[in-house]
CSV table of C-alpha atoms and ligand atoms in Angstrom, one decimal:
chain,number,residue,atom,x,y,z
A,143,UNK,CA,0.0,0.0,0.0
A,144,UNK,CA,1.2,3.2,-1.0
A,145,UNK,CA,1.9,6.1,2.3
A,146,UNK,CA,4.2,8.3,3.4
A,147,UNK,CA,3.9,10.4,6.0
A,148,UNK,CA,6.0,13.1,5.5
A,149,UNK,CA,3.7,13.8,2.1
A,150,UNK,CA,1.6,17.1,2.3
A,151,UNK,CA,-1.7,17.3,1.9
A,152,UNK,CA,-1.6,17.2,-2.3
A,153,UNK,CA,0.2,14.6,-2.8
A,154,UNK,CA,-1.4,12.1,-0.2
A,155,UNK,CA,-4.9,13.0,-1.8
A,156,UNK,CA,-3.1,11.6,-4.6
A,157,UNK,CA,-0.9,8.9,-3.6
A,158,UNK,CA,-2.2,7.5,-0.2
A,159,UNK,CA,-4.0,4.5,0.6
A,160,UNK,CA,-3.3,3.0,-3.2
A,161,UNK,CA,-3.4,-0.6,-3.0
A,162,UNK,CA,-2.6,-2.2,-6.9
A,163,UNK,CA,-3.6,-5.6,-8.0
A,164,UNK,CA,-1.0,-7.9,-10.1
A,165,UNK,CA,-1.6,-5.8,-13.0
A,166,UNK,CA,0.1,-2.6,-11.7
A,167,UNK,CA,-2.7,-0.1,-13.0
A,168,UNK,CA,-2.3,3.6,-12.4
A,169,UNK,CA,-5.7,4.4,-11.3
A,170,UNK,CA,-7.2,2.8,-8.3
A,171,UNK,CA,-9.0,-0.5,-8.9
A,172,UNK,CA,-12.7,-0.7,-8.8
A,173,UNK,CA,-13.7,-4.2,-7.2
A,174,UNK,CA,-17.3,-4.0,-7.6
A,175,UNK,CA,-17.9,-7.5,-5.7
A,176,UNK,CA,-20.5,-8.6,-2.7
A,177,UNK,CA,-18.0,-12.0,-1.9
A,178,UNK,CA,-14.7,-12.9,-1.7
A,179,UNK,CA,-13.4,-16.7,-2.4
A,180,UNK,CA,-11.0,-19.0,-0.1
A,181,UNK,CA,-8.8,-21.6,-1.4
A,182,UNK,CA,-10.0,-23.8,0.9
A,183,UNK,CA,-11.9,-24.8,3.9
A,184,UNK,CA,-9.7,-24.0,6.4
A,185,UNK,CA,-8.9,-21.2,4.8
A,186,UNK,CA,-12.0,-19.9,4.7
A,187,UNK,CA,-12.6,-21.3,8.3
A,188,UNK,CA,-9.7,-19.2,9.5
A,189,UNK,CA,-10.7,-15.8,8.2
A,190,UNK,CA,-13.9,-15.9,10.4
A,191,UNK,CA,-11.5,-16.7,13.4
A,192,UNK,CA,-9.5,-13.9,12.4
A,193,UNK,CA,-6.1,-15.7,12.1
A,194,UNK,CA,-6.1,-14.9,8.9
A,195,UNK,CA,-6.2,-11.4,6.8
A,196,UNK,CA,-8.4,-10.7,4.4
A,197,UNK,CA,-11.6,-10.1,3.0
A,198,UNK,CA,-15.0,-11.9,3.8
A,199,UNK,CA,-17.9,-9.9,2.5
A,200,UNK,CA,-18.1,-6.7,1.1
A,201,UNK,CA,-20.9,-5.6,4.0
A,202,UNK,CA,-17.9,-5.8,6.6
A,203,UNK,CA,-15.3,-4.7,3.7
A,204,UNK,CA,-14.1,-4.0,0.3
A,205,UNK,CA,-10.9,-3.0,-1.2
A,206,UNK,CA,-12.0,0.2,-3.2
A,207,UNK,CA,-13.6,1.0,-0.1
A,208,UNK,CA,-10.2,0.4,2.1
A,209,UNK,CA,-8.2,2.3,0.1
A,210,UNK,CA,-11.0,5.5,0.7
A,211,UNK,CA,-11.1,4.9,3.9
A,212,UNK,CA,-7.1,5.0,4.3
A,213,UNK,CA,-6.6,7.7,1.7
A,214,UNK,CA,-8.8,9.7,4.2
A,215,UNK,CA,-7.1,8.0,7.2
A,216,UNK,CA,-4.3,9.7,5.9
A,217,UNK,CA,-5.1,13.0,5.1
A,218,UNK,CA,-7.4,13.3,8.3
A,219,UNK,CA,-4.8,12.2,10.7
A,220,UNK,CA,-7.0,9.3,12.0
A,221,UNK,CA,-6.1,6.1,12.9
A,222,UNK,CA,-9.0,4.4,11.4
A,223,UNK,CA,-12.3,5.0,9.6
A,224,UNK,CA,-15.5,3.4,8.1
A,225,UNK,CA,-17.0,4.2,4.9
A,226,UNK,CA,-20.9,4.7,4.7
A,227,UNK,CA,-23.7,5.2,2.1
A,228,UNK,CA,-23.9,8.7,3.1
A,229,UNK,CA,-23.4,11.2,5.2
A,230,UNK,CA,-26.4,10.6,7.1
A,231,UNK,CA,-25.3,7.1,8.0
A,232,UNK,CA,-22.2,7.8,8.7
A,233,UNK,CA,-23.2,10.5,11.4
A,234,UNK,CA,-26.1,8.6,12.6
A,235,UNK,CA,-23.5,5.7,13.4
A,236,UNK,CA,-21.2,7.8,14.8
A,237,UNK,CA,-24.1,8.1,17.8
A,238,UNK,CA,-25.6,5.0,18.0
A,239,UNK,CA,-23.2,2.7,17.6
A,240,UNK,CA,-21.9,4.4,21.2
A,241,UNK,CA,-25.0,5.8,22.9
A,242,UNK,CA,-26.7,3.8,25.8
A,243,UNK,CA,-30.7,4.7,27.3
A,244,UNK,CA,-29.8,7.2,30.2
A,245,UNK,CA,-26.9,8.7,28.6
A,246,UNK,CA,-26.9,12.4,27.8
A,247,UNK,CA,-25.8,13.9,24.7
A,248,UNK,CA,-25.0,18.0,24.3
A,249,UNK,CA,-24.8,19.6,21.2
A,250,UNK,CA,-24.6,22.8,19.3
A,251,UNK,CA,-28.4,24.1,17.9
A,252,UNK,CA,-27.1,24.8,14.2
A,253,UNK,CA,-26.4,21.7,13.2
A,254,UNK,CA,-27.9,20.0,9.4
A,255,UNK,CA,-31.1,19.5,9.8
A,256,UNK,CA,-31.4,16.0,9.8
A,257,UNK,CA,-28.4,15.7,12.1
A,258,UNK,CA,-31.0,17.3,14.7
A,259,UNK,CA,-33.3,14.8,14.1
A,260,UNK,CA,-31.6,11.9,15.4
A,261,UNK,CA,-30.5,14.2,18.1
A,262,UNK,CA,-34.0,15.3,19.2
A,263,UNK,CA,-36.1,12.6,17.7
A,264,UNK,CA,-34.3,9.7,17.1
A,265,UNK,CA,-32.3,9.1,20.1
A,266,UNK,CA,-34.4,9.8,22.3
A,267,UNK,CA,-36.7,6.7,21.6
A,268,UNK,CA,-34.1,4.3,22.6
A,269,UNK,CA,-33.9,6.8,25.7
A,270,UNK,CA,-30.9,8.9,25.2
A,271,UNK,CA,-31.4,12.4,26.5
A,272,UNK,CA,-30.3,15.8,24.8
A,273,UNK,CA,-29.9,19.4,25.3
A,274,UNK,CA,-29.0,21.6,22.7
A,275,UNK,CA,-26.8,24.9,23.4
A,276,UNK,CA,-25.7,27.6,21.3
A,277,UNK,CA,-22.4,26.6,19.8
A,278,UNK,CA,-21.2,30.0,20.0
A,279,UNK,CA,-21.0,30.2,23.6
A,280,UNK,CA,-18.5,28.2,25.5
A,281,UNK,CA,-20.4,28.9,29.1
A,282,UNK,CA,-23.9,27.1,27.4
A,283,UNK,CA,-21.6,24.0,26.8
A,284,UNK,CA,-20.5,24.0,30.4
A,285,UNK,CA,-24.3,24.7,31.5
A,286,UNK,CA,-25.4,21.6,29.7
A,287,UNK,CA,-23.1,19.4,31.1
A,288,UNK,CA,-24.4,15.9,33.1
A,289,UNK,CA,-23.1,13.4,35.2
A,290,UNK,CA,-24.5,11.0,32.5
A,291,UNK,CA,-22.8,13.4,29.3
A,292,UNK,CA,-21.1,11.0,27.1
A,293,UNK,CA,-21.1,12.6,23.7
A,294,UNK,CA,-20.9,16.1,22.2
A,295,UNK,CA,-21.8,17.1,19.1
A,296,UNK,CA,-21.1,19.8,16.8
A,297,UNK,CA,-20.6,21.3,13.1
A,298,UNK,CA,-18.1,24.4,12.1
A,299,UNK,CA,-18.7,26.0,10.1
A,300,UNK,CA,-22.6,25.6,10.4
A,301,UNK,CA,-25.2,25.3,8.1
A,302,UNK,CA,-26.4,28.0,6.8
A,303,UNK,CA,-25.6,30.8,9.1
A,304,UNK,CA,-21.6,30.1,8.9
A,305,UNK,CA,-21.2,30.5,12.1
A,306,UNK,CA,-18.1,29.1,14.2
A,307,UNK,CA,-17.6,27.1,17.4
A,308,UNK,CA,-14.4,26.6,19.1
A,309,UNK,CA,-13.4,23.2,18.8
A,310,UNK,CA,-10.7,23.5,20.8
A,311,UNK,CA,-12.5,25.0,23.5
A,312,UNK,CA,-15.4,21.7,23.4
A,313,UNK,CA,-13.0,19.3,23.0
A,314,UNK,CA,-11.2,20.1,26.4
A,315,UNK,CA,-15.0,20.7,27.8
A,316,UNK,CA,-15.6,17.4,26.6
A,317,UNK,CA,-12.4,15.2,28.0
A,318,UNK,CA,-12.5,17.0,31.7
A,319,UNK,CA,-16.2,15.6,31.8
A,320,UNK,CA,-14.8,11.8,30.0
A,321,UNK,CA,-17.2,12.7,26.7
A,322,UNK,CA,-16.5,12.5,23.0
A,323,UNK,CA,-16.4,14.8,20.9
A,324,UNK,CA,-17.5,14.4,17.6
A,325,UNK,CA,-16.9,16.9,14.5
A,326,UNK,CA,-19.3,17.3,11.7
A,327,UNK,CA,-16.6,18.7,9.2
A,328,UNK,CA,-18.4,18.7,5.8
A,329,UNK,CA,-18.3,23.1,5.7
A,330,UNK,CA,-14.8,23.1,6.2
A,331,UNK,CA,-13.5,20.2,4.5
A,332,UNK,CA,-10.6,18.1,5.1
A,333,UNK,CA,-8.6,20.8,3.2
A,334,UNK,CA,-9.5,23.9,5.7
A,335,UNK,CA,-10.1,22.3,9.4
A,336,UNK,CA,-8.6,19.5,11.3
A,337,UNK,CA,-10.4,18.7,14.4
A,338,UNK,CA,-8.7,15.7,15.2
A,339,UNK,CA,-5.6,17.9,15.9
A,340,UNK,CA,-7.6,20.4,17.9
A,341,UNK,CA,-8.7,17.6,20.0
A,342,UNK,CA,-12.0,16.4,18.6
A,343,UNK,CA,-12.4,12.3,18.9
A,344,UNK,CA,-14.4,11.6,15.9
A,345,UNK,CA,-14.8,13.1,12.6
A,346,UNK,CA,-17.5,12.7,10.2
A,347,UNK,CA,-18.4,13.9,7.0
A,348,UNK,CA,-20.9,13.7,3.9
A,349,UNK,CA,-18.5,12.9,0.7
A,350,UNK,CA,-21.5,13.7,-1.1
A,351,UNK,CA,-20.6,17.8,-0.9
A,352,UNK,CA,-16.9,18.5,-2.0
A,353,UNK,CA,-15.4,15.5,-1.7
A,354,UNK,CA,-17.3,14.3,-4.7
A,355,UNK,CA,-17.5,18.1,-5.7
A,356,UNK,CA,-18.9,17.0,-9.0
A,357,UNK,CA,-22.7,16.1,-7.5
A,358,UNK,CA,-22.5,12.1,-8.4
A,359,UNK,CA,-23.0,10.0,-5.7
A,360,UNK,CA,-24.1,9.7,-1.9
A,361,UNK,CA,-21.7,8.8,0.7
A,362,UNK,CA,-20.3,9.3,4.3
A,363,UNK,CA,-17.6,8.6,6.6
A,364,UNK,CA,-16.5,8.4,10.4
A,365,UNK,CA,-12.9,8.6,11.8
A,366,UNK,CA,-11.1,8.3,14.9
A,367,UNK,CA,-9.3,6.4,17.2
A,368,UNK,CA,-8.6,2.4,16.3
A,369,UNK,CA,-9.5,2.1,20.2
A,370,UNK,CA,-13.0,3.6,19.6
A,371,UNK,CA,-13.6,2.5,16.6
A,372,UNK,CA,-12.8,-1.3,17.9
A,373,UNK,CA,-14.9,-0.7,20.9
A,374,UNK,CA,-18.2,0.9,19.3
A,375,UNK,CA,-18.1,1.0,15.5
A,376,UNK,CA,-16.4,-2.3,14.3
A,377,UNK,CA,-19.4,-4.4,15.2
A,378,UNK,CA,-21.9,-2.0,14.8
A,379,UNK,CA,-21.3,-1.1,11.4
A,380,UNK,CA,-20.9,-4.9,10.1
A,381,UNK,CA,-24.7,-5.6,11.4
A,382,UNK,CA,-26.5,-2.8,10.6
A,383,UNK,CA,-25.5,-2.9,6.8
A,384,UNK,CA,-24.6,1.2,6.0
A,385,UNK,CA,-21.4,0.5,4.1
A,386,UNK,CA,-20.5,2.3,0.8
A,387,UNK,CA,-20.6,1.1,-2.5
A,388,UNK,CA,-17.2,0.2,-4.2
A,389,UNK,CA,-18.0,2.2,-7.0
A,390,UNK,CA,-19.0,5.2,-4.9
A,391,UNK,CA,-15.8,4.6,-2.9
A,392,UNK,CA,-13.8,4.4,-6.6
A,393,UNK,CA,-15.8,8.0,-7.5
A,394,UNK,CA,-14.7,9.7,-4.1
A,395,UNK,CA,-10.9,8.4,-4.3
A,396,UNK,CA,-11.2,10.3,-7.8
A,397,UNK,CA,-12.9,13.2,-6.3
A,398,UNK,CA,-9.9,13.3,-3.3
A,399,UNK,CA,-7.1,13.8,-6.1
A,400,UNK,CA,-8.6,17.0,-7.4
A,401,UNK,CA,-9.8,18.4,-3.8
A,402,UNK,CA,-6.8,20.8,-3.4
A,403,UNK,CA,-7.5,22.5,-6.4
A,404,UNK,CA,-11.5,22.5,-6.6
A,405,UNK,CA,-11.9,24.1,-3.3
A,406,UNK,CA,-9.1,26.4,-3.7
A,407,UNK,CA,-10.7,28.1,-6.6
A,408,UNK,CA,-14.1,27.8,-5.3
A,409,UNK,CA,-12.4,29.9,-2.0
A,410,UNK,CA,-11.3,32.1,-4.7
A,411,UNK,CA,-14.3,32.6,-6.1
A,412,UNK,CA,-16.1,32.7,-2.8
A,413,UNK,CA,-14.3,35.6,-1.6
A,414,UNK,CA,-14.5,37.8,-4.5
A,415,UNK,CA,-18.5,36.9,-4.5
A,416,UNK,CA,-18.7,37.8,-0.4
A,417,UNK,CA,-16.7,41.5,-1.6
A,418,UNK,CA,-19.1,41.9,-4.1
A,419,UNK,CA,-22.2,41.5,-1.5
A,420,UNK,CA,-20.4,43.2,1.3
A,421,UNK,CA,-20.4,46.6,-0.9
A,422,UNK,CA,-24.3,46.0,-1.9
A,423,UNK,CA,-26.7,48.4,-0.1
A,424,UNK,CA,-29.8,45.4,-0.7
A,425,UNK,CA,-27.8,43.3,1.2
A,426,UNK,CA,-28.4,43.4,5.2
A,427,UNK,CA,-25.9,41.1,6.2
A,428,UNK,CA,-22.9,39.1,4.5
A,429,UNK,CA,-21.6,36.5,6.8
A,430,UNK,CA,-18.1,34.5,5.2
A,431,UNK,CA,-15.6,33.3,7.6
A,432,UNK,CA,-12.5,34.1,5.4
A,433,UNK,CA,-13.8,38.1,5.6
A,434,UNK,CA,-12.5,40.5,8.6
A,435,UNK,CA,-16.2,41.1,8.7
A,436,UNK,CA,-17.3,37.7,10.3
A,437,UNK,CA,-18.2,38.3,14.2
A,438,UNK,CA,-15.6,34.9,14.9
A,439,UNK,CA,-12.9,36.3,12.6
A,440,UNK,CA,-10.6,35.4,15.8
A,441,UNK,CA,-11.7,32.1,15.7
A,442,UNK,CA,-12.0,31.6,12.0
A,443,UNK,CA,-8.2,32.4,12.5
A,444,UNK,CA,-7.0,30.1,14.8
A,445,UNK,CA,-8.9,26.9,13.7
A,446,UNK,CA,-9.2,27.0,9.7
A,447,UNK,CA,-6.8,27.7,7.2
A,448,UNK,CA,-9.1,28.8,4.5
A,449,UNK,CA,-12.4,30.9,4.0
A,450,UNK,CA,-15.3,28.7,3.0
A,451,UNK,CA,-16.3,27.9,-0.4
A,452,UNK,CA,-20.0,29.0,1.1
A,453,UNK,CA,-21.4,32.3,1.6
A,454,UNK,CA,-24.4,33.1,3.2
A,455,UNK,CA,-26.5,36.4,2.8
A,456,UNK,CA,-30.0,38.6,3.5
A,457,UNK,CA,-31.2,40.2,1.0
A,458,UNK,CA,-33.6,43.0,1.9
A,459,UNK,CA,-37.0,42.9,1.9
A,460,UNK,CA,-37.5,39.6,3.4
A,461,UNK,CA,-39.0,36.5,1.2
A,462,UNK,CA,-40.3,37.8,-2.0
A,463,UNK,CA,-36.7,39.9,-2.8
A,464,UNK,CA,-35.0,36.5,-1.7
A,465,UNK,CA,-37.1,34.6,-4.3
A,466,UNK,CA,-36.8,37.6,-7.3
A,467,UNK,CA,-32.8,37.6,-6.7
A,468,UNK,CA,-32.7,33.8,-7.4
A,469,UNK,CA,-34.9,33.4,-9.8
A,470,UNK,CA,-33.0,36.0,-11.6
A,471,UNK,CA,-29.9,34.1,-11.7
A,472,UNK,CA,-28.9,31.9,-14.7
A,473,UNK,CA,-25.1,30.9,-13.8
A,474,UNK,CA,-26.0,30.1,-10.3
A,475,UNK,CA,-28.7,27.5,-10.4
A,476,UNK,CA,-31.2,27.1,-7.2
A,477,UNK,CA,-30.4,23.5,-5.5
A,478,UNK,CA,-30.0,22.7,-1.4
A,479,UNK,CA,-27.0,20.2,-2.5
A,480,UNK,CA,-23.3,22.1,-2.0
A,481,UNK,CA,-20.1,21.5,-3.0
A,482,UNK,CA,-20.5,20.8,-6.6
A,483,UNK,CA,-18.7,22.5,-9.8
A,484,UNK,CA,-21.7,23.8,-9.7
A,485,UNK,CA,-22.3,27.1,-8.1
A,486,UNK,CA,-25.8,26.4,-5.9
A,487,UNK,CA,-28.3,28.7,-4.3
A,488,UNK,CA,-30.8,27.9,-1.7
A,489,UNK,CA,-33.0,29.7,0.5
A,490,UNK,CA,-33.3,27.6,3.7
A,491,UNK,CA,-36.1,29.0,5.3
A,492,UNK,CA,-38.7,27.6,2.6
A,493,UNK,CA,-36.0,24.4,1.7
A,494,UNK,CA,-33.7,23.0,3.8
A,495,UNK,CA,-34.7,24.5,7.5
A,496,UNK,CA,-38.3,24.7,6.6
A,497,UNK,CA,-39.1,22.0,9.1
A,498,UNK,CA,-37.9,23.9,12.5
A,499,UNK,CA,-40.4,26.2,14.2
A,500,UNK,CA,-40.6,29.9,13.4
A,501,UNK,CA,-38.7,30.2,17.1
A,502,UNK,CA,-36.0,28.0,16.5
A,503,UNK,CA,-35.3,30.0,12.8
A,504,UNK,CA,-35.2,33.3,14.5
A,505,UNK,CA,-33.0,31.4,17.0
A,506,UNK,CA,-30.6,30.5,14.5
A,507,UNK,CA,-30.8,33.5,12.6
A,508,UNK,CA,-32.1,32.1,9.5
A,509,UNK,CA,-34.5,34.9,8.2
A,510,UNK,CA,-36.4,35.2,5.3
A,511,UNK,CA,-34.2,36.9,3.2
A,512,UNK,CA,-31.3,34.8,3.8
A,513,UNK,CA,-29.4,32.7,0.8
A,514,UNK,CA,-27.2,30.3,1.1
A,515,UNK,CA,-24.6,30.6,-2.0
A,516,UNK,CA,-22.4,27.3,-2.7
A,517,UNK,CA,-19.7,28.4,-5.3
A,518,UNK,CA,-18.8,26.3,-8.2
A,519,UNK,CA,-16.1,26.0,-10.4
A,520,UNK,CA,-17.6,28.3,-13.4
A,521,UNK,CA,-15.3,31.4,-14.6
A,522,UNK,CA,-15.4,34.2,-11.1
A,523,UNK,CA,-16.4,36.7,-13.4
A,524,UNK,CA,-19.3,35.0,-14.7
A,525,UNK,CA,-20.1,34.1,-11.2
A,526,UNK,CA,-19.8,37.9,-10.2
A,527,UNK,CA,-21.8,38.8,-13.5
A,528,UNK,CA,-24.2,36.9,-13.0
A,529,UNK,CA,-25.2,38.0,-9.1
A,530,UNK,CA,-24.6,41.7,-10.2
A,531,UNK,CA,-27.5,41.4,-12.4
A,532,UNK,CA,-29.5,39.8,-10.5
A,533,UNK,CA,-28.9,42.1,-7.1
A,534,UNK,CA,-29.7,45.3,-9.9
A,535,UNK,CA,-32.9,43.0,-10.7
A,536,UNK,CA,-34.4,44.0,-7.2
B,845,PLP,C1,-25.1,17.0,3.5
B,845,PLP,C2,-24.7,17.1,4.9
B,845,PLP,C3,-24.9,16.0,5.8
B,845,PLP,C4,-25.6,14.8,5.3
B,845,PLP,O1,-25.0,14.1,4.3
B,845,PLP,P1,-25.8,13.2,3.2
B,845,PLP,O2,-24.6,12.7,2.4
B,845,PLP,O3,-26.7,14.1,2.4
B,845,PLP,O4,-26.5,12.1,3.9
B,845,PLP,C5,-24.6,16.1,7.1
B,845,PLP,N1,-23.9,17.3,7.6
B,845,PLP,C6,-23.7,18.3,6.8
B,845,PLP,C7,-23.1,19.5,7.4
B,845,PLP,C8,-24.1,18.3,5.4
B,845,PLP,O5,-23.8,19.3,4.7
């Protein structure tokens, strides 16, 4: 298998986690296989004891899918990882494979909207308890705190308000009160955060957004410690049946090689677009965490390396201006997905956040003129054309 440590980022996107058949391709291998043959019955009888390596079925395992999950290994700075259908089942996993009735879980409000659910729905039908905070506030996280806290919870950036929590700050909260922490890092990607190094325990993501970045195919996946993973995961994930699909696996290991240079030029782009609305006097309020503007430019500083390849904005005059501005955009096209070459607009109020109270959306901040811009890989000045024409359009 091909690693190095010492490789930067770039080059292990490229490089790490190749494993090559007999045949010595260049490209990874797809092994698009349920089953795996043994020479033998002992041979076979062995791998199910474990005293031998290798594969058994492509629910517990699958090369493709190993050398994804290393490839991100790598790159993450995780020991191990497991590779799931989507980002949805990797973070659902990440909590239940670990979560007990009477334990407690604390985490931040602004979190994806269907990462809520299992949080406020979900777990507590098997009896897990919850109390959401706002991630902002480091005191809210200590309020919440339990005897019977196990597992936090957050995302940062968050979805669609861009704000920021500290990881740093939860993930010492968390270990003085023996809890997990676990990362949601899709906004950031792997290219702009690290939360393993600023102490998180798990990280998971949605490959589907940029690590795809070309808006193919649906998958997730959860790192961390091989301790943890041994202890909660590893049997877990090989009964309840959310393991990727080879070829989606193949897809993202193709998608990792040109990460680097996708999200660079969507930051690019990104930043140029947040100038543009920043100068705009229909605009209310321009939140991008790569512009001194952003109320957590301190933190933006010390925990991400990049801006965001997201920006979210108000326009004024509520709803119906929202709606106008995006319907008169042609370049941009309206979507909830992100992280595509595709430059994607959404207005989460009606879409993606529709389904939490009026309360809860005033809570977050998500008003009725807010838009939440995913930026693509088309030309920056047609990008910037495009919105100009459609801001002078209301
Ligand atoms: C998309 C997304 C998810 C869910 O991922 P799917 O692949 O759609 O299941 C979770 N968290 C965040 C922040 C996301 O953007």
């Amino acid at each position: 298998m091909s690693s190095n440590n010492n490789w930067r980022p770039a080059t292990k996107l490229i490089h790490s986690g190749t494993s090559r058949s007999q045949f010595g391709e260049t490209s990874e291998a797809l092994y698009l296989t349920q089953g795996y043959l043994y020479d033998s019955a002992e041979a076979a009888e062995a791998r199910f004891k474990g005293e031998e390596d290798g594969y058994i079925y492509s629910r517990y395992g699958n090369p493709t899918v190993a050398m994804f999950e290393e490839r991100m290994c790598e790159m993450e700075g995780a020991e191990d990882a497991r590779a799931m259908a989507s980002g949805m089942a990797a973070m659902a996993a990440s909590i239940a494979c670990q979560a007990k009735a009477g334990d407690h879980i604390v985490a931040a409000k602004a979190l994806f909207g269907s990462c809520r659910w299992v949080i406020e729905a979900l777990m507590p039908q098997y009896g897990v308890e919850f109390t959401l905070v706002d991630g902002k506030d480091i005191n809210a996280w200590k309020g919440a705190v339990r005897p019977n806290t196990n597992i936090f919870f957050l995302e940062s950036p968050t979805n669609p308000t861009l704000e920021l929590v500290d990881i740093k700050a939860v993930a010492d909260l968390a270990h003085e009160n023996d809890a997990v922490l676990i990362v949601d890092n899709v906004f950031a990607t792997p290219m702009y955060q690290r939360p393993i190094e600023l102490g998180a325990d798990i990280v998971m993501y949605s490959t589907t957004k940029h690590i795809d970045g070309q808006g193919r195919c649906l998958g997730g996946i959860v790192l961390g410690s091989e301790e943890w993973i041994n202890e909660h995961l590893h049997e877990y994930f090989r009964h309840t049946g959310p393991s990727m699909s080879p070829f989606n696996a193949w897809n993202f290991l193709k998608g990792l090689e040109t990460l680097p240079v996708r999200v660079t030029q969507q930051t690019s782009s990104a930043g140029r677009i947040a100038e543009l609305l920043s100068a705009q006097k229909s605009i209310s309020r321009m939140i991008y965490p790569g512009h001194q503007s952003h109320p957590q430019a301190d933190i933006a500083a010390k925990q991400m390396s990049g801006g965001s390849t997201m920006v979210a904005f108000e326009v004024e005059g509520g709803k119906a201006s929202a709606f106008k501005f995006i319907n008169a955009l042609e370049t941009v096209k309206i979507s909830n997905n992100l992280g595509d070459a595709k430059s994607l607009i959404t207005h989460p109020a009606t879409t993606t956040h529709k389904n939490l109270s009026d309360e809860d959306r005033e809570e977050l901040a998500i008003s009725d003129g807010m838009l939440r811009l995913s930026v693509g890989l088309e030309d920056s000045e047609d990008l910037l054309e495009d919105i100009q024409k459609a801001l002078d359009s209301i």
